[in-house]
Coordinates of C-alpha atoms and ligand atoms in Angstrom, one line a residue:
M21 CA 47.2 112.2 104.7
K22 CA 49.7 111.3 103.3
P23 CA 53.0 112.6 104.1
T24 CA 54.4 114.2 101.3
K25 CA 57.7 112.8 99.8
P26 CA 60.7 115.3 100.4
S27 CA 61.4 116.9 96.6
E28 CA 64.9 116.1 95.1
Q29 CA 67.9 118.5 95.8
I30 CA 71.2 118.7 94.7
F31 CA 74.5 120.0 95.9
F32 CA 77.5 121.0 94.2
G33 CA 81.1 120.5 95.5
H34 CA 84.5 119.6 94.3
P35 CA 84.7 116.2 92.8
V36 CA 87.6 114.7 94.3
S37 CA 87.0 111.0 93.8
P38 CA 85.2 109.7 90.6
G39 CA 82.3 106.7 90.9
I40 CA 78.6 106.7 91.7
G41 CA 77.3 106.1 95.1
I42 CA 73.5 105.0 96.5
G43 CA 73.3 105.5 100.3
P44 CA 71.4 106.7 103.3
I45 CA 73.6 109.4 104.9
D46 CA 75.5 108.8 108.1
E47 CA 77.0 111.7 109.6
A48 CA 80.5 111.1 111.3
A49 CA 81.1 113.7 113.8
E50 CA 84.6 114.9 115.3
P51 CA 83.7 114.8 119.4
E52 CA 84.5 117.9 120.7
L53 CA 88.1 118.5 122.6
V54 CA 87.9 119.6 126.4
I55 CA 91.1 120.8 127.8
S56 CA 91.1 123.0 130.8
H57 CA 94.4 125.2 131.6
K58 CA 96.0 124.1 134.9
K59 CA 98.5 124.9 136.9
I60 CA 100.9 122.3 139.1
A61 CA 103.1 122.2 142.0
A62 CA 107.1 121.9 141.3
A63 CA 107.3 118.5 142.6
D64 CA 104.8 117.4 140.1
A65 CA 106.5 118.7 137.3
P66 CA 108.0 115.0 136.9
A67 CA 105.1 113.3 136.6
E68 CA 103.3 115.6 134.3
R69 CA 106.5 114.9 131.9
A70 CA 105.9 111.3 132.3
R71 CA 102.5 111.6 131.3
L72 CA 103.6 113.7 128.4
E73 CA 106.1 111.1 127.4
E74 CA 103.1 108.1 127.6
A75 CA 101.0 110.2 125.5
L76 CA 103.8 110.6 122.8
I77 CA 104.6 106.8 122.5
R78 CA 100.9 106.2 122.0
S79 CA 100.6 109.2 119.3
R80 CA 103.7 107.2 117.3
H81 CA 102.3 103.8 117.4
Q82 CA 98.6 105.3 116.3
L83 CA 100.6 107.3 113.5
A84 CA 102.6 104.3 112.6
K85 CA 99.4 102.1 112.4
L86 CA 98.1 105.0 110.3
K87 CA 101.6 104.5 107.7
A88 CA 101.2 100.6 107.5
R89 CA 97.6 101.6 106.2
L90 CA 99.0 103.5 103.7
A91 CA 100.8 101.0 102.1
G92 CA 97.6 99.3 100.4
L93 CA 97.2 102.6 98.5
P94 CA 98.9 103.2 94.6
E95 CA 102.5 104.4 95.3
Q96 CA 101.2 108.3 93.9
S97 CA 99.1 108.8 97.2
Q98 CA 101.2 107.2 99.5
A99 CA 103.8 109.5 98.0
E100 CA 102.1 112.2 98.7
I101 CA 100.8 110.9 102.5
A102 CA 103.7 109.4 103.5
P103 CA 105.7 112.9 103.8
L104 CA 102.7 114.5 105.6
I105 CA 102.6 111.4 108.3
D106 CA 106.5 111.3 108.5
A107 CA 106.0 115.4 109.7
Y108 CA 103.9 114.3 111.9
L109 CA 105.9 111.9 113.5
H110 CA 109.3 114.2 113.0
M111 CA 107.0 116.7 115.2
L112 CA 106.7 114.1 118.2
G113 CA 111.0 113.1 117.9
T114 CA 113.0 115.8 118.4
S115 CA 111.2 118.5 117.5
R116 CA 111.0 122.5 119.2
L117 CA 107.4 121.7 119.3
M118 CA 108.6 118.7 121.6
R119 CA 111.2 120.7 123.6
G120 CA 109.1 123.7 123.8
I121 CA 106.0 121.3 125.6
R122 CA 108.5 119.9 127.7
A123 CA 110.2 123.1 128.6
R124 CA 107.0 124.7 129.6
I125 CA 105.8 122.4 132.1
G126 CA 108.9 122.9 134.4
D127 CA 108.9 126.4 133.6
N128 CA 105.2 127.6 134.1
L129 CA 104.5 125.0 136.1
I130 CA 101.8 124.1 134.1
S131 CA 99.8 120.4 133.2
A132 CA 101.1 118.7 130.2
E133 CA 98.0 119.0 128.3
S134 CA 98.3 123.1 129.1
A135 CA 102.0 123.1 127.9
V136 CA 101.1 121.1 124.8
Q137 CA 98.2 123.6 124.2
D138 CA 99.7 126.5 124.3
E139 CA 102.6 125.7 122.4
A140 CA 101.0 124.3 119.6
E141 CA 98.9 127.9 119.7
A142 CA 102.2 129.6 120.1
Q143 CA 104.2 128.2 117.4
A144 CA 101.2 127.8 114.7
N145 CA 100.7 131.9 115.4
A146 CA 104.9 132.0 115.3
I147 CA 104.1 130.3 111.7
L148 CA 101.0 132.2 110.6
A149 CA 103.0 135.8 111.4
L150 CA 105.9 135.3 109.3
T151 CA 105.5 137.3 105.9
G152 CA 106.5 135.8 102.3
S153 CA 105.0 134.8 99.3
D154 CA 104.0 131.1 100.5
R155 CA 100.9 131.4 102.6
A156 CA 99.5 128.5 101.4
G157 CA 102.4 126.6 103.2
R158 CA 102.2 128.5 106.2
L159 CA 98.6 128.0 106.7
R160 CA 99.1 124.5 106.0
R161 CA 102.4 124.2 108.6
A162 CA 100.4 125.7 111.4
E163 CA 97.6 123.5 110.9
E164 CA 100.1 120.4 111.0
V165 CA 100.8 121.9 114.4
R166 CA 97.5 122.3 115.7
E167 CA 96.6 118.8 114.0
I168 CA 99.8 116.9 116.0
S169 CA 99.1 118.6 119.5
R170 CA 95.3 117.9 118.7
R171 CA 96.0 114.2 118.8
I172 CA 98.4 114.5 121.2
L173 CA 95.7 116.1 123.8
R174 CA 93.5 113.5 122.9
N175 CA 96.1 110.7 124.1
L176 CA 96.8 112.7 127.3
T177 CA 93.1 113.3 128.1
H178 CA 92.0 110.2 126.9
Q179 CA 88.8 111.8 124.9
P180 CA 88.0 109.5 121.9
F181 CA 89.1 110.4 118.3
R182 CA 86.5 110.6 115.6
S183 CA 85.6 107.0 114.7
F184 CA 83.8 105.6 111.3
A185 CA 83.3 102.0 112.9
A186 CA 79.9 102.6 114.0
L187 CA 77.9 103.9 111.2
A188 CA 75.6 102.2 109.1
P189 CA 77.4 99.6 106.5
G190 CA 76.7 100.8 102.9
S191 CA 75.9 104.7 104.0
I192 CA 77.1 107.5 102.8
L193 CA 79.7 109.3 105.4
A194 CA 79.0 112.4 105.6
A195 CA 81.3 115.1 108.0
T196 CA 82.1 118.7 108.1
D197 CA 85.5 118.4 107.2
L198 CA 88.0 115.4 106.9
R199 CA 91.7 115.4 107.6
P200 CA 94.2 113.2 106.3
A201 CA 94.3 111.2 109.4
D202 CA 90.6 110.6 109.5
A203 CA 90.5 109.4 105.7
A204 CA 93.5 107.3 106.4
L205 CA 90.8 105.5 108.8
I206 CA 88.2 104.5 106.6
Q207 CA 87.2 101.1 105.1
P208 CA 86.3 101.4 102.0
A209 CA 84.6 98.4 101.9
N210 CA 81.5 99.8 104.4
F211 CA 80.9 102.8 102.6
A212 CA 78.9 104.3 99.4
G213 CA 80.3 107.5 99.2
I214 CA 81.9 110.5 101.4
I215 CA 80.9 114.0 101.6
T216 CA 81.5 116.6 103.3
A217 CA 80.9 120.7 103.5
E218 CA 84.1 122.3 104.0
G219 CA 87.4 121.1 102.2
G220 CA 89.1 121.7 99.0
A221 CA 90.3 119.5 95.7
D222 CA 93.8 119.3 96.3
G223 CA 94.4 118.8 99.7
H224 CA 95.7 115.3 101.1
T225 CA 92.5 114.7 102.6
A226 CA 91.3 114.5 98.6
V227 CA 94.5 112.3 97.6
M228 CA 93.4 109.8 100.2
L229 CA 89.7 109.4 99.4
R230 CA 90.3 109.2 95.5
A231 CA 93.3 106.4 96.7
L232 CA 90.4 104.6 98.5
G233 CA 88.5 104.2 95.6
L234 CA 85.5 105.3 96.9
P235 CA 82.9 108.2 95.3
A236 CA 83.8 111.8 96.8
V237 CA 82.6 115.3 96.9
L238 CA 84.3 117.4 99.3
G239 CA 83.1 121.2 99.9
A240 CA 79.7 120.5 99.1
T241 CA 78.5 123.8 101.1
G242 CA 75.2 123.4 102.9
V243 CA 74.6 119.9 102.0
L244 CA 74.9 119.2 105.9
D245 CA 72.0 121.5 106.9
A246 CA 69.7 120.1 104.2
A247 CA 70.4 116.2 104.8
Q248 CA 69.2 114.5 108.1
P249 CA 70.8 111.0 108.9
G250 CA 69.3 108.2 107.1
T251 CA 68.4 110.6 104.3
L252 CA 68.7 108.9 100.4
A253 CA 71.1 110.6 98.7
I254 CA 73.3 110.1 95.2
I255 CA 76.7 111.1 95.0
D256 CA 78.1 111.6 91.7
G257 CA 82.1 111.9 92.6
D258 CA 82.9 112.6 88.7
A259 CA 80.5 115.8 88.3
G260 CA 80.6 116.8 91.8
T261 CA 76.7 116.3 92.5
I262 CA 75.1 115.1 95.9
T263 CA 71.3 113.9 94.8
L264 CA 69.4 114.6 98.1
N265 CA 66.2 112.8 98.0
P266 CA 66.3 111.6 94.3
S267 CA 63.6 111.2 92.0
R268 CA 63.0 107.9 90.9
A269 CA 64.2 108.9 87.2
S270 CA 67.3 110.0 89.0
L271 CA 67.6 107.0 90.5
E272 CA 67.1 104.8 87.7
A273 CA 70.1 106.9 85.9
A274 CA 72.7 106.1 88.6
S275 CA 71.8 102.7 89.2
A276 CA 72.6 102.0 85.5
K277 CA 75.6 104.3 85.9
L278 CA 76.8 101.9 89.1
R279 CA 76.3 98.5 87.1
D280 CA 78.1 99.8 84.4
M281 CA 81.0 100.0 86.9
S282 CA 81.1 97.4 88.8
R283 CA 81.1 95.3 85.7
S284 CA 84.2 96.7 84.4
R285 CA 85.7 95.7 87.7
R286 CA 84.8 92.4 87.7
S287 CA 86.3 91.8 83.9
L288 CA 89.7 92.9 86.1
A289 CA 89.0 90.4 88.9
R290 CA 88.4 88.1 86.7
L291 CA 91.9 88.5 85.0
Q292 CA 93.3 86.6 88.4
H293 CA 93.4 83.4 87.4
L294 CA 94.3 84.0 83.2
P295 CA 97.9 84.1 83.1
A296 CA 99.9 87.0 82.1
E297 CA 101.0 86.8 78.3
T298 CA 100.3 88.3 75.4
R299 CA 98.7 87.4 72.3
D300 CA 101.0 85.6 70.6
H301 CA 101.7 83.5 73.8
V302 CA 105.3 85.0 75.7
A303 CA 104.6 84.8 79.1
I304 CA 105.2 87.4 81.1
D305 CA 106.2 87.5 85.0
L306 CA 104.3 89.8 87.4
Q307 CA 105.3 90.1 90.5
A308 CA 104.6 92.5 93.4
N309 CA 106.4 95.3 95.4
L310 CA 106.0 95.2 98.9
E311 CA 106.7 98.2 101.6
L312 CA 104.8 96.7 104.5
P313 CA 103.7 93.3 106.0
F314 CA 100.6 94.6 105.9
E315 CA 100.3 94.7 102.3
L316 CA 101.1 90.5 102.1
P317 CA 96.6 89.5 101.9
M318 CA 96.1 91.8 99.0
I319 CA 99.5 91.1 97.0
A320 CA 98.3 86.9 97.4
Q321 CA 95.1 88.0 95.7
S322 CA 97.2 90.4 93.1
G323 CA 97.4 87.4 91.3
A324 CA 101.4 88.0 91.4
H325 CA 104.0 85.5 91.4
G326 CA 106.1 86.4 94.0
I327 CA 107.2 89.6 95.5
G328 CA 109.9 91.4 93.0
L329 CA 111.0 94.2 96.0
L330 CA 110.9 93.9 99.6
R331 CA 111.9 97.4 100.2
S332 CA 112.9 96.2 103.9
E333 CA 113.4 99.5 105.2
F334 CA 110.0 99.6 107.2
I335 CA 111.9 96.8 109.9
F336 CA 114.2 99.4 110.8
M337 CA 111.3 102.4 111.1
N338 CA 109.9 103.7 114.1
R339 CA 112.0 101.5 116.6
E340 CA 114.4 103.1 119.1
S341 CA 116.9 100.4 118.5
L342 CA 118.2 98.0 115.7
P343 CA 116.1 94.9 115.1
D344 CA 118.7 91.2 115.7
E345 CA 119.0 89.2 113.7
D346 CA 116.2 87.1 115.4
T347 CA 113.6 89.7 114.9
Q348 CA 114.6 90.3 111.0
T349 CA 114.3 86.1 111.0
Q350 CA 110.9 85.9 111.6
I351 CA 110.0 88.9 109.7
Y352 CA 111.2 87.4 106.4
Q353 CA 110.5 84.2 107.5
N354 CA 106.5 85.0 107.6
I355 CA 106.2 86.6 104.4
V356 CA 108.1 84.0 102.4
A357 CA 106.5 81.5 104.2
A358 CA 102.9 83.8 103.2
M359 CA 104.1 83.6 99.5
D360 CA 104.1 79.8 99.5
G361 CA 106.8 78.8 97.1
D362 CA 106.8 81.5 95.0
P363 CA 110.4 83.7 95.3
V364 CA 110.6 86.4 97.5
T365 CA 113.4 89.5 96.5
I366 CA 114.7 90.7 99.4
R367 CA 116.5 94.1 99.1
V368 CA 119.2 94.9 102.1
L369 CA 118.0 98.0 103.8
D370 CA 118.5 101.3 101.2
W371 CA 118.9 104.3 103.6
G372 CA 120.1 107.4 103.7
S373 CA 119.7 110.7 101.9
D374 CA 116.8 112.7 103.3
K375 CA 115.5 109.6 104.9
D376 CA 115.3 110.0 108.5
V377 CA 115.6 106.6 110.7
E378 CA 116.1 107.1 114.9
A379 CA 117.6 103.6 115.5
L380 CA 120.4 104.4 112.8
S381 CA 121.1 107.7 113.8
D382 CA 124.8 106.4 114.9
Y383 CA 125.2 105.2 111.5
L384 CA 125.0 108.0 109.4
P385 CA 127.0 110.6 108.6
E386 CA 128.2 112.8 111.7
A387 CA 128.5 115.6 109.5
A388 CA 125.2 116.9 107.5
E389 CA 126.4 115.6 104.0
P390 CA 126.2 118.8 101.4
N391 CA 123.8 116.8 98.9
P392 CA 122.9 113.8 100.5
A393 CA 121.3 112.2 98.0
L394 CA 124.7 111.9 96.1
G395 CA 126.1 110.7 99.4
L396 CA 126.5 107.9 101.8
R397 CA 122.7 105.8 101.0
G398 CA 121.9 102.3 100.2
I399 CA 124.8 100.2 99.6
R400 CA 127.6 102.8 100.7
L401 CA 125.9 103.3 103.7
L402 CA 126.0 99.0 104.0
L403 CA 129.3 98.6 103.1
R404 CA 130.7 101.6 105.4
H405 CA 129.1 99.7 108.5
P406 CA 129.2 96.1 107.5
S407 CA 128.1 94.5 110.6
L408 CA 124.9 96.3 109.6
L409 CA 124.3 94.0 106.3
E410 CA 126.4 91.1 108.2
T411 CA 123.1 90.4 110.2
Q412 CA 120.9 91.3 107.4
L413 CA 122.1 88.7 105.4
A414 CA 122.0 86.1 108.2
A415 CA 118.5 87.0 108.6
I416 CA 117.3 86.4 104.9
L417 CA 119.8 83.3 104.7
R418 CA 117.8 82.0 107.7
A419 CA 114.6 83.0 106.4
G420 CA 115.4 80.9 103.1
A421 CA 114.8 77.5 104.9
A422 CA 111.0 78.3 104.6
G423 CA 111.1 79.2 100.4
P424 CA 113.3 80.4 97.9
V425 CA 114.5 84.0 98.2
R426 CA 116.9 86.0 96.3
I427 CA 119.2 89.3 98.3
M428 CA 119.0 92.3 95.8
L429 CA 121.7 95.6 96.9
P430 CA 120.6 98.8 96.5
M431 CA 122.5 102.1 94.9
V432 CA 124.9 100.0 93.2
S433 CA 127.2 102.1 91.3
L434 CA 130.9 100.0 91.3
T435 CA 131.3 96.4 90.5
A436 CA 133.1 96.3 93.8
E437 CA 130.4 96.8 95.7
I438 CA 129.3 93.7 94.8
I439 CA 132.3 91.8 95.1
A440 CA 132.5 93.0 98.4
V441 CA 129.1 91.9 99.9
R442 CA 129.5 88.8 97.8
D443 CA 132.8 88.0 100.1
I444 CA 130.4 89.2 103.2
L445 CA 127.8 86.8 102.1
D446 CA 130.4 83.9 101.6
A447 CA 131.4 84.5 105.2
V448 CA 128.2 85.0 106.7
Y449 CA 126.7 81.5 105.0
R450 CA 129.8 79.4 106.1
R451 CA 129.8 81.2 109.8
L452 CA 125.8 80.2 109.8
K453 CA 126.8 76.7 108.0
R454 CA 129.3 75.7 110.6
R455 CA 126.9 76.6 113.2
G456 CA 124.3 74.1 112.0
V457 CA 121.8 76.6 111.7
R458 CA 119.0 75.7 109.4
M459 CA 118.7 78.3 106.2
A460 CA 118.2 78.2 102.5
A461 CA 119.8 74.8 101.2
K462 CA 121.2 76.8 98.9
K463 CA 123.2 80.3 98.5
P464 CA 120.0 82.4 97.5
P465 CA 121.0 84.3 94.8
L466 CA 122.2 88.0 95.0
G467 CA 121.5 90.5 92.5
I468 CA 121.7 94.1 92.2
M469 CA 119.1 96.8 91.7
I470 CA 120.1 99.2 88.5
E471 CA 119.0 102.6 89.4
T472 CA 122.1 104.6 88.9
P473 CA 123.4 105.3 85.5
A474 CA 126.7 104.1 86.4
A475 CA 125.2 101.0 86.7
A476 CA 123.0 101.2 83.6
L477 CA 125.9 102.0 81.6
G478 CA 128.1 99.8 83.3
C479 CA 125.6 96.5 83.0
A480 CA 127.7 94.3 80.9
Q481 CA 130.8 94.3 83.5
L482 CA 128.1 93.8 86.8
A483 CA 125.9 91.3 85.3
R484 CA 129.9 88.8 85.3
H485 CA 129.4 89.3 89.0
A486 CA 125.5 89.8 89.4
Q487 CA 122.8 87.1 89.2
F488 CA 119.9 89.2 88.5
F489 CA 119.4 92.7 87.8
A490 CA 116.0 95.0 88.7
L491 CA 115.4 98.4 87.0
G492 CA 114.7 100.7 89.9
T493 CA 113.4 103.4 87.6
N494 CA 113.0 105.9 89.9
D495 CA 116.2 106.6 91.2
L496 CA 117.1 106.1 87.7
T497 CA 114.9 109.0 86.9
M498 CA 116.1 111.1 89.0
Y499 CA 120.3 110.7 88.7
T500 CA 120.0 110.7 84.8
M501 CA 117.5 114.1 84.6
A502 CA 119.6 115.6 87.8
A503 CA 116.0 115.6 88.7
D504 CA 114.6 115.6 92.0
R505 CA 112.1 112.7 92.5
S506 CA 110.0 114.5 94.7
L507 CA 109.2 116.5 91.9
P508 CA 105.4 116.3 91.3
V509 CA 104.0 114.2 88.8
G510 CA 104.1 115.3 85.2
S511 CA 107.0 117.5 85.7
K512 CA 109.1 118.0 82.7
L513 CA 112.0 116.9 84.1
Y514 CA 111.3 114.0 85.9
D515 CA 109.7 111.4 83.4
P516 CA 110.1 107.4 83.3
L517 CA 109.1 107.8 79.8
E518 CA 112.5 110.4 78.4
P519 CA 113.6 108.5 76.0
A520 CA 117.3 108.7 77.4
I521 CA 115.8 106.7 80.2
L522 CA 114.0 104.1 78.2
R523 CA 118.2 103.8 76.3
L524 CA 119.4 102.7 80.0
I525 CA 116.5 100.0 80.0
H526 CA 117.2 98.7 76.7
I527 CA 120.8 98.6 77.2
T528 CA 120.2 96.9 81.0
A529 CA 117.9 94.7 78.9
E530 CA 120.3 93.1 76.7
A531 CA 123.2 93.2 78.5
A532 CA 121.3 90.4 80.9
Q533 CA 119.5 88.6 77.7
A534 CA 123.1 88.6 77.0
A535 CA 124.4 87.0 80.1
R536 CA 121.4 85.0 80.6
I537 CA 120.7 86.3 83.8
P538 CA 117.2 87.6 85.2
V539 CA 116.4 91.4 85.0
S540 CA 112.9 92.9 86.1
L541 CA 111.8 96.4 86.2
C542 CA 110.3 97.1 89.8
G543 CA 110.4 101.0 89.8
E544 CA 106.6 103.4 90.0
L545 CA 106.7 102.6 85.8
A546 CA 106.3 99.1 86.0
S547 CA 102.7 99.9 87.3
R548 CA 101.8 102.3 84.3
E549 CA 99.7 99.5 82.2
Q550 CA 100.3 102.8 79.3
A551 CA 103.4 101.6 79.6
T552 CA 103.5 97.8 79.3
P553 CA 104.0 97.3 75.9
L554 CA 106.8 99.7 75.1
L555 CA 108.5 97.8 78.4
L556 CA 107.8 94.3 76.7
G557 CA 109.5 95.9 73.6
L558 CA 112.3 96.7 75.6
G559 CA 113.1 93.5 76.7
I560 CA 111.5 93.7 79.8
R561 CA 109.5 90.5 80.7
Q562 CA 109.5 90.6 84.6
L563 CA 107.4 93.0 86.0
S564 CA 107.4 94.3 89.9
M565 CA 104.8 96.7 90.9
H566 CA 102.1 97.5 94.1
G567 CA 100.3 94.5 94.0
N568 CA 96.7 97.1 93.0
A569 CA 98.1 97.4 89.3
I570 CA 98.8 94.2 88.8
P571 CA 95.2 93.1 87.3
R572 CA 95.7 96.1 84.8
V573 CA 98.9 95.5 83.7
K574 CA 98.0 91.9 83.5
Q575 CA 95.0 93.5 80.9
A576 CA 98.0 95.4 79.1
V577 CA 100.2 92.2 78.7
R578 CA 97.2 90.2 77.2
A579 CA 95.9 92.7 74.8
A580 CA 99.8 93.3 73.0
T581 CA 101.7 91.4 70.8
L582 CA 105.6 91.3 71.0
S583 CA 105.7 92.4 67.2
Q584 CA 103.5 95.8 68.2
C585 CA 105.7 96.5 71.1
H586 CA 109.1 96.1 69.3
A587 CA 107.4 98.5 66.8
I588 CA 106.3 101.2 70.1
A589 CA 109.8 100.6 71.7
T590 CA 112.0 101.4 68.3
A591 CA 110.2 104.5 67.4
A592 CA 110.5 105.1 71.2
L593 CA 113.9 104.5 71.3
D594 CA 114.3 107.6 68.7
A595 CA 111.8 110.0 70.0
A596 CA 112.8 113.3 71.3
D597 CA 111.0 113.3 74.3
A598 CA 108.6 111.9 76.8
D599 CA 105.5 113.5 75.3
A600 CA 106.4 112.1 71.9
V601 CA 107.1 109.0 73.2
R602 CA 103.5 109.0 74.8
E603 CA 101.8 110.1 71.3
I604 CA 103.6 107.0 70.3
I605 CA 102.0 104.7 72.7
R606 CA 98.5 106.6 71.9
A607 CA 98.7 105.4 68.4
R608 CA 100.3 102.1 68.8
T609 CA 99.1 100.5 71.6
F610 CA 95.5 98.9 70.9
S611 CA 93.1 97.0 73.3
D612 CA 92.0 93.6 73.5
P613 CA 88.2 94.5 73.4
S614 CA 87.0 91.0 74.7
E615 CA 88.8 92.1 77.9
T616 CA 87.6 94.8 78.6
T617 CA 83.5 93.7 78.3
Ligands
LIG713 C1 113.5 102.8 92.2 O1 114.0 103.5 92.5 O2 113.2 102.4 91.6 C2 113.1 102.2 93.6 C3 112.2 100.8 93.0 O3 113.7 102.3 94.7 P1 113.1 102.5 95.6 O4 111.8 103.4 95.2 O5 112.9 102.1 97.2 O6 113.9 103.8 95.4
LIG714 MG1 115.6 103.4 94.7

């Protein structure tokens, strides 16, 4: 007798990441963590503490690696996940949790793993016992404490983490639940989709999966009980369905959808070698923002003509001492060489405000500032400690021997700031020259971010001293609207499409044009392809963005004509608010059908 084919079964979950995936189910189970509670002799306490410190170092390295992987994701997703990883890193630093764990080893004479387990549980329970309305926040914080303790425990006891490497390529990754740190480890190219039996639509994991670009359905109760390893499934990340043992008709429909999706992806990929120019042949310079060196290969494939913003903060992060001139030179040099003659705009350290960097703690103001975002930040901090700036400038000048570099200053609000940096740069250049050090043949251009209202409104005067401008609309929006940039996307106040911001962009573009200096826009707004015609109409001809966004923005450039862009910009400058601007864009943008098929 022929075995009967199992019949089709459909499960419903949260549709967290769109797209269709077809493949066999493969489950990534989490190995159980086994910890035994152990007493120790007083004489063994130092050795236990040393084991703990080793595990902490390993945990920090792992999280730093995870954070580096985030850089390949769209900025919005990075913005959601990076704070979580920072929270973990903070807990591994000088936190109450670490103090409690260290104290327990000596006070209670217990092993490091017992101390981690006891202290984490005590703190998680104390958080849960708090009263107040933010129950979801308490649950999240308690889970963060437990999550970081699980990481330390696995590192202490050398028990394996969940691994995705052994799963069958092309399969649908299935798990009871996934944590954000797991999601950051998934290689999207290896899987057709992701399903979980637990988990919601709004958590960090969901954001991560969306960012990976893999179809995903979370919280599909019962699906793991019904599926065996190898069961064929279709996942529909738009509808939130998982079809196990699909019928022939279901498979055909899903395959047709899949073909449509890959056709539109291919049309974006084809754009890589086409010029970024409008229909009326105005060339637009599209560059990439780089936050971590790990992004370089992706940038090279994106069709970017250079790096318009290298955020040098990563060089100073996750280390206990400052990187010296040679270390910095090597890092910049590698990036400049990889860009193969395309310019690299290196922004000097933009630190201060709420960002906490261990190696720089001696340089931050002693007393906590009442308003850190309005205090010592960016160029203000560097001018307070010129030795930091001198080292970085020397390294950039030396990296200039490997290809074209530009130097950019963050958070400028006064003409005096750029004049002071120019003096320092000249002195560093003379010193290196006297010593016969190899460096850029010509002094690199020195430019500034326009990201404070003072800089935007004073741009005509600043243009007499700066050799280029880069509009940082992330901060410009925050400082102009007096609204924190960490407000959620869609916030009424924090919206770079507010006409007030558009006017500042326009003023800056006009001042740059009058002074004949280049101006680019490198805030998050540059990667929104819907805004591209508007920005061109405001006078911007150079955009720097996350490498992932370049094909979409190029497509928008190639569909636009300058007269259409000017009409959009003129209407938007006179609009009442950001919603009205969006409506103007929507009504007046047309796309070139030949580009999208
Ligand atoms: C900006 O403020 O727009 C910008 C590009 O700089 P950052 O996001 O690094 O502050
Ligand atoms: Mg900024």
